[in-house]
Coordinates of C-alpha atoms in Angstrom, one line a residue:
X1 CA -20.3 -0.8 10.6
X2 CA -21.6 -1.5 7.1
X3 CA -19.8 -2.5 3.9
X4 CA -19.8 -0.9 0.6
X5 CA -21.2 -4.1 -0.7
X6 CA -24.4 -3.7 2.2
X7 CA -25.1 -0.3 0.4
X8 CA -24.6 -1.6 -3.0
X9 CA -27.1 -4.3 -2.2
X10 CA -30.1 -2.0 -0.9
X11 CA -29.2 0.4 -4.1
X12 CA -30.0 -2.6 -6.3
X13 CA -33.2 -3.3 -4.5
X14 CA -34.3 0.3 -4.8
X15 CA -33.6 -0.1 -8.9
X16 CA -35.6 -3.5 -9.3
X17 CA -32.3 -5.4 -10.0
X18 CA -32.0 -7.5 -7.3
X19 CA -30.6 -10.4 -9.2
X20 CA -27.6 -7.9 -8.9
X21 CA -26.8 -8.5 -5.0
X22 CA -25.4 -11.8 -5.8
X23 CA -23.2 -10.8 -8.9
X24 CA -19.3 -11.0 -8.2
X25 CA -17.7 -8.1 -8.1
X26 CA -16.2 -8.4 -11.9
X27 CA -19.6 -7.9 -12.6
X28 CA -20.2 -4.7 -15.1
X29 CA -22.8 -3.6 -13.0
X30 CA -21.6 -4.4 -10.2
X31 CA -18.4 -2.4 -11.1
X32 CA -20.8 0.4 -11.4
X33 CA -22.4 0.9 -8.8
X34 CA -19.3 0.6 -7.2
X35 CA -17.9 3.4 -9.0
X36 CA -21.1 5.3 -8.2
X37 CA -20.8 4.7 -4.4
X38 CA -17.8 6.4 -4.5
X39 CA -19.2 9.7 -6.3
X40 CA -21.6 9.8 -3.2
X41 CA -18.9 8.9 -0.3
X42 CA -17.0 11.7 -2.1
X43 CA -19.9 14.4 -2.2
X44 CA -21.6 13.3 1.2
X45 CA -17.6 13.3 3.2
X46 CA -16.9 16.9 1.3
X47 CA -20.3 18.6 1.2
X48 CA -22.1 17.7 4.2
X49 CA -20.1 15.3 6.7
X50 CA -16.7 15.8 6.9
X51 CA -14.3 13.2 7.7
X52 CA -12.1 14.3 10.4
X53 CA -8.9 13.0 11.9
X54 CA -6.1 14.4 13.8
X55 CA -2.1 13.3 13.6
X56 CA 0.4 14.5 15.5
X57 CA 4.2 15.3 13.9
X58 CA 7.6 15.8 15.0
X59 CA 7.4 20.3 14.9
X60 CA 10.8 21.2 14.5
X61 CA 11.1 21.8 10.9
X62 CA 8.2 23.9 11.6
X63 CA 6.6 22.6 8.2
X64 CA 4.5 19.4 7.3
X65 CA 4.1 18.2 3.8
X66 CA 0.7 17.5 2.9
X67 CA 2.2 13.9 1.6
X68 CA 3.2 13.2 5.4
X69 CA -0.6 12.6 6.0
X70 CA -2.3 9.7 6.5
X71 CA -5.4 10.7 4.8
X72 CA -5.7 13.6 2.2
X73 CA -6.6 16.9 3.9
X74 CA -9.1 19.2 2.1
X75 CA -9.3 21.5 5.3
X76 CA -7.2 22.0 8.5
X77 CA -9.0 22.7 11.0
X78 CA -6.2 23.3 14.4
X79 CA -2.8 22.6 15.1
X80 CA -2.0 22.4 18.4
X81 CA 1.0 21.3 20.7
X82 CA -0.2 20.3 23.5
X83 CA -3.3 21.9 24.9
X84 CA -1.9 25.3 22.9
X85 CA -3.5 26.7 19.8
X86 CA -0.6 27.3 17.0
X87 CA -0.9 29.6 14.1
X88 CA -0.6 27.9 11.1
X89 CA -0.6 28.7 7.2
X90 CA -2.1 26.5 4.7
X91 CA 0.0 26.2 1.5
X92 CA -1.0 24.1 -2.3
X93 CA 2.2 21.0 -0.6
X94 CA 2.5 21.7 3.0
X95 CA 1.4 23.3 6.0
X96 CA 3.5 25.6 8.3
X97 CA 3.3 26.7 11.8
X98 CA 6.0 27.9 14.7
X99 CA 9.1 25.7 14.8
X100 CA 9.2 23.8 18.2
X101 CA 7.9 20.3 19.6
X102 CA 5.8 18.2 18.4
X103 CA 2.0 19.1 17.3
X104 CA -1.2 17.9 16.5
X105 CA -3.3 18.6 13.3
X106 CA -6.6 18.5 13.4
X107 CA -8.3 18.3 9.6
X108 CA -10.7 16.8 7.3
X109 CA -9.8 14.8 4.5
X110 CA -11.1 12.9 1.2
X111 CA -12.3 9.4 1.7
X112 CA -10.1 7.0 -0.5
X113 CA -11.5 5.0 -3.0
X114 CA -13.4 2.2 -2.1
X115 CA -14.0 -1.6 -3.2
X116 CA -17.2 -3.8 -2.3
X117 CA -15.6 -5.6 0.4
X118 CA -14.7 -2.2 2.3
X119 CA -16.3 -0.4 4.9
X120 CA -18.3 2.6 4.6
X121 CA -16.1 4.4 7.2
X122 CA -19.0 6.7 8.0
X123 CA -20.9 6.8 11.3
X124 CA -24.6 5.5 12.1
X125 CA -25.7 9.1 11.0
X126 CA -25.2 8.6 7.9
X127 CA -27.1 5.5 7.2
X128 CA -27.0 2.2 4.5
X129 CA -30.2 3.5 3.2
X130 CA -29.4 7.5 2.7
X131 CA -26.1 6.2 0.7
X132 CA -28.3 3.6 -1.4
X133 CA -30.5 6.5 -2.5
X134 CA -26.9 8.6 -3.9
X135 CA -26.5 5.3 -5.4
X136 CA -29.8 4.5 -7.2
X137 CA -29.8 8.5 -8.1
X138 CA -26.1 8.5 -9.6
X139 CA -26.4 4.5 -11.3
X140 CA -30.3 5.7 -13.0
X141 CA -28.2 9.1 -14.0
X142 CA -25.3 6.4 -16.0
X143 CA -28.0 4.5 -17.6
X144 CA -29.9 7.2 -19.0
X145 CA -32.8 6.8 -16.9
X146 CA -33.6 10.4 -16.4
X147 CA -37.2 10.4 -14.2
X148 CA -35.8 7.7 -12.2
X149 CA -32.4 9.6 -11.1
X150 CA -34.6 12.9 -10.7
X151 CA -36.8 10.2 -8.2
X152 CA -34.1 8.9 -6.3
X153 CA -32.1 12.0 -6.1
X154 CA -34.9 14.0 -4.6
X155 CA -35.2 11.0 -2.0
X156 CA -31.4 11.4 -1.7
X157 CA -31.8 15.0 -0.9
X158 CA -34.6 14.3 1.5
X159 CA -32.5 11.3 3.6
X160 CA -29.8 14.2 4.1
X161 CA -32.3 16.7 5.3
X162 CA -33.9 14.2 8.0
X163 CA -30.4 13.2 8.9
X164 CA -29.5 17.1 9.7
X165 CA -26.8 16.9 7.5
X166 CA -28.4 20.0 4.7
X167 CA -28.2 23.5 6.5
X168 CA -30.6 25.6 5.8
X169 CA -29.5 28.7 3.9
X170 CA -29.3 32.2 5.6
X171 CA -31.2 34.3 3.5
X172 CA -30.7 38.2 4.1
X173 CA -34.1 40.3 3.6
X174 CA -34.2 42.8 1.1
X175 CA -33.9 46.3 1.9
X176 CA -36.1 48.9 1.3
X177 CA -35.1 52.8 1.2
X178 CA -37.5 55.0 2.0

């Protein structure tokens, strides 16, 4: 699986500053492009690839605060104990379901932040070099260079595509009344 730091290193290729793959990470730059990896882990794991996870909790309470997880939950997806589908309600703190044993909860969450040294924590599909162009687009956007972001955000926005990640709209004809 590949690092932050692998991703970080192909962004500053695509830039022209390569001198910036062997800068520490107390590097400004660096620091940067760090910062903007994370904007695109962020947009890619909410928007278009959802992290998923499942943990399983005592049930008897018949509640599970939100702070209980592991990750961060943005959606639930199932609860189940055992093989058995359980209702469940989604509040702002906690989530709450029948009373009984324990049960399983399916959901996707928020990546965490993420330092250079890190893993991506994202499958082959979405690749090194789809990440470096979020990167390039979102680094180019905090320096003010406006042509090269629109560039590398278009190629951004292409990667995704390719890796069937973009869904294409449902579009609904118009209607016409005779």
């Amino acid at each position: 699986m590949s690092t932050v730091r692998d991703v970080i290193n192909q962004a500053a290729q695509l830039i022209g500053r390569s001198e910036l793959t062997a800068a520490s990470e107390s590097d400004a730059e660096v620091t940067l492009l760090t910062r903007c990896y994370n904007i695109v882990a962020n947009e890619v794991a909410l928007d278009y690839f959802p992290l998923k996870t499942r943990e399983t909790f005592s049930g008897e309470s018949g509640s599970v605060p939100f702070s209980s997880f592991r990750e961060a939950p943005v959606r639930v997806l199932s609860v189940k104990r055992g093989e058995r589908e359980v209702d469940f309600t989604v509040y702002s703190e906690r989530i709450d379901f029948e009373a009984g044993t324990h049960v399983t909860v399916s959901y996707a969450y928020a990546p965490k932040e993420k330092t250079a040294k890190e893993e991506t924590g994202f499958p082959a599909t979405v690749s090194e070099r789809l990440l470096a162009y979020g990167v390039a687009a979102e680094f180019c956007l905090a320096r003010g260079y406006f042509p090269e972001a629109s560039n590398f955000e278009k190629k951004y926005r292409e990667a995704l595509g390719k890796a069937g990640l973009i869904r294409r709209r449902l579009v609904m004809r118009g209607r016409r009344w005779a």
